[in-house]
Structure formats: structure tokens, C-alpha cells
Amino acid sequence: MLFDIRPKEERKDLYDRDKEIDEIRQSIERGVWIAVYGIRRVGKTSVVNVAVNDPNYIVIKINLMRMYNPRRKVYARSQFMGVFLEGINNAIKKYTLGGRAIRYISNILGTDEKSSIELNAVRIKTRLKKFREEDVSSVVREIDQLAKDNRKKLVLVFDEAQELMRVNGINSSSVFHDIYDYCKSTTVVFTGSMVGLVEKMLKELEYQKPFFGRYIRKIRVERFELNRSKDFLMRGFEEEGIKVGEDILVEAVRRFDGVPGWLTFFGAEYSFRAKHGDSPDLNEIERMAIEQVKSEFKDFLTSTQSPERYSAILISLDRLGGRGELRDVTKVVNALLGEVPEPRVHEILNRLVNLGFLRKEGQEYLLPEDEPDRKGLVEASKELSKGGY
Ligand SMILES: Nc1ncnc2c1ncn2[C@@H]1O[C@H](COP(=O)(O)OP(=O)(O)OP(=O)(O)O)[C@@H](O)[C@H]1O
Ligand SMILES: [Mg+2]
């Protein structure tokens, strides 16, 4: 179903994206590593899921968002190990991979083979400390060998890869270089919405081993164009057996500005309400989306060192009509807050770009164009500035 709000797994549930899927699959066939970029909710996880859904691949998905916490600057190594082993275990179960990989993990953790498969992150928390950096690449090597013996490709997906940089006590560069050098049947796929940070991470890989980063193929997942957005909604509603007026479709396309996650959310909510006899209301559904962004962004703001400055910068951009150059933003911020030095405003704007909240085009900084994100960011900022301006 197109309007299933979970990340898609099957080709039939994914709208379009043939080109991206082809690129990913070709890269895997050739062992070329990939970075899949895109703004939040654009469909990175879905595109990768569908592309790697193939009986010739053994896929290990490491969902780094499981560690995510905006209040923490760094993650403990054991936390990463938990997420890593969870990915390994899911793969072992799904592909019924027996043998050496499990034996290896059980040995390190001091568990018997059976309970390693039933690994419960809480129960073995203290044991995870025994898992060292070298063990990560050793486990991958074991599974790479297994894939090779079975004439399969191993695909290692690091979802939201920028989080790797915050893991304490793991040198991810050396882990990846090791995998690159020794695991010839393995392709690594990085995804990330914090585009600037993923690029920084890949640069660090390159820094430690020149040219390495250049061999990583970059694939950008874009928002749907207007016609595609409308077609997506029409097909989705057709699947659901719901009739929706042209005016609502046009208005939804305008407000959600081609962000697949919002279109899907809208379609799902609208269909649900229509089927249950409620009269679905676009404003109400959009409000739910705004609240979601707002609460996530408030969490982020309160984790920064100067929530007032961050808020003032976003409010200033809004007052400037959603876009502005550094100099203009600084002027408005100063009118709101009093003197904030331009370099500091610059630093915060760039951080917001790196984290994927704002975009930069030429010299201009831009608020997101879709309504839930733009309103969510601005309303969170206004609430945090306690209505002061
Ligand atoms: N091409 C598509 N066809 C159908 N549904 C899609 C498509 N792309 C994304 N979606 C839907 O949009 C939502 C977001 O997708 P997904 O989680 O894959 O995006 P993401 O870029 O990984 O998001 P996040 O930044 O939150 O990790 C999900 O509900 C998913 O089902
Ligand atoms: Mg994702």
C-alpha cells in the first residue's frame, strides 16, 4: 500500500524511484560503496530497503537512530555495540546464518550460541563492554566469507550514518578501512538526513586514507515534483477506494511540497477518517504534522547552548519571508535580541544547515518550503522565546 506510513520494503509499495534503485543495485553488484542523502522523510530508508530486497543479497541493517538522543554529545561504545549486534542478529535470524559468525560473537560475549541469537540488549548490557572495535570488522569478515561461500553479496546499511561520529571509543574510519580492504563481497550503504554531517564523516574517512571518500557514490533522493505528488496521492487514494476532490488534492500538494513522508501521512490519515465516517479535514491533519515537527525541534532547541539565539534566527528568517542572507538575518536578530555578533549568527545558521533543518542556496539561507516543517520550526522557536517577540 502506498499509504502505509512505515518505511517501505517491497517494490510494489514504493512509488517511482526506479533510477535510484537501479543506481544502488548496480553499485552493490560492483562493490561500490554508496551514500544516500536526502532531507527528512523524503524516503531514504524506503529506497534503500527496496533496493536491497533481493535473494542474492545478505543484508545487515544497522539503525543508528536507535541511539539518537539530542541531549547527548557522545554515545557510549557499548550502546553502539548493542545496535550493531542487533543488526547482526536480525540478519542471522532472517537468513538462518549459522556457524562461525555466531560462534565468534558468543565467544566474545561469553554466552552460549543459542542465547546469542536471542540476544536481548538489556540482559547482556554489561557483556557488550567486552566487544571491542576490532570485533566489529571481524564479525563483518566472518559474514563476508559466508556470503562469498554462498555466492551472495553482503550489504551493510548504516542508517543515519552521521551518528557514528558521536560514538566514543570507536574509530569508524579504521573499521571501514578494514572492511574495505578485507571484505570483497561487501558493499556499505550509508544514509543520512544531516547531509552536511554525513559529508564531513566521509571526508574524515578520506583524510585518513586519501581518495577513499571519492570512491563512495553519492545518490541524492529528491522530493517529488508537483505532478508526481499529485499522481502519488491519486494512486494512493485509488488503492484505498476513497474519492477525493481535485481542490483538496491541489491544496495538499501545495502544502506538503513534494515531501513523500507528509504526503503518505496525509493520505493515510485522510483515508482512515473517511473510512470511519468522519469528514476528513486537511487543516487538522496538517496540524498533526506540524506538532510532530514542533516537538522534535523543541527537543533539539533545548539541547543547544543558546536556545534564544537559535529561536531568534529562525523567527528572523520567517520575518524575512523564509529566506535571507547572513547580513539581513543578523540585522533582524539584533533587533529582536540585542547585539549578537555576525560570526555567531553565521555559525548557528551553518549548524542548522548541517543538521538538515535549513537549506543554503548561494548566499541565502532558506526555511523549508513545506508547511509542516516550516511552521513546526517557527512555532517551536516562538514558544521557546516565550512569546517575547
Ligand atoms: N517513494 C515512496 N513511495 C511510497 N511511500 C514513500 C516513498 N518514499 C517515502 N515514502 C513514505 O514516506 C515516509 C518516510 O519514508 P522513509 O522513512 O523511507 O524516509 P526517510 O528519508 O528515511 O525518513 P527519515 O528522515 O525520517 O529517516 C514513510 O511513511 C514511507 O512509507
Ligand atoms: Mg530513514
PDB file of C-alpha atoms in Angstrom, residues 31 33 60 64 66 74 84 108 115 143 153 177 191 197 209 232-233 243 286 295 322 331 341:
ATOM      1  CA  GLY A  31      31.080  -3.412  -4.807  1.00  0.00           C
ATOM      2  CA  TRP A  33      30.098   1.933  -1.637  1.00  0.00           C
ATOM      3  CA  ILE A  60      22.624  -6.223   7.667  1.00  0.00           C
ATOM      4  CA  LEU A  64      21.816   4.177  14.267  1.00  0.00           C
ATOM      5  CA  ARG A  66      18.179   3.754  17.881  1.00  0.00           C
ATOM      6  CA  VAL A  74      28.516  11.321  22.605  1.00  0.00           C
ATOM      7  CA  PHE A  84      25.368  -3.275  15.773  1.00  0.00           C
ATOM      8  CA  ILE A 108      33.311 -12.737  22.982  1.00  0.00           C
ATOM      9  CA  SER A 115      21.162 -17.149  23.595  1.00  0.00           C
ATOM     10  CA  ILE A 143      29.758 -12.899   7.366  1.00  0.00           C
ATOM     11  CA  LYS A 153      26.671 -10.168  -1.764  1.00  0.00           C
ATOM     12  CA  HIS A 177      39.083   0.763   6.040  1.00  0.00           C
ATOM     13  CA  THR A 191      22.180   7.041   4.584  1.00  0.00           C
ATOM     14  CA  LEU A 197      27.426  15.825   8.737  1.00  0.00           C
ATOM     15  CA  LYS A 209      43.168   7.389   3.545  1.00  0.00           C
ATOM     16  CA  PHE A 232       1.093   9.654  -5.916  1.00  0.00           C
ATOM     17  CA  LEU A 233      -1.936  10.876  -3.959  1.00  0.00           C
ATOM     18  CA  LYS A 243     -12.756   9.607  -3.662  1.00  0.00           C
ATOM     19  CA  GLU A 286      -1.609  19.239   8.727  1.00  0.00           C
ATOM     20  CA  SER A 295       8.035  18.675  19.369  1.00  0.00           C
ATOM     21  CA  GLY A 322      11.521  32.419   4.581  1.00  0.00           C
ATOM     22  CA  LYS A 331      20.011  42.654  11.454  1.00  0.00           C
ATOM     23  CA  PRO A 341      27.871  39.130  16.644  1.00  0.00           C
TER      24      PRO A 341
END
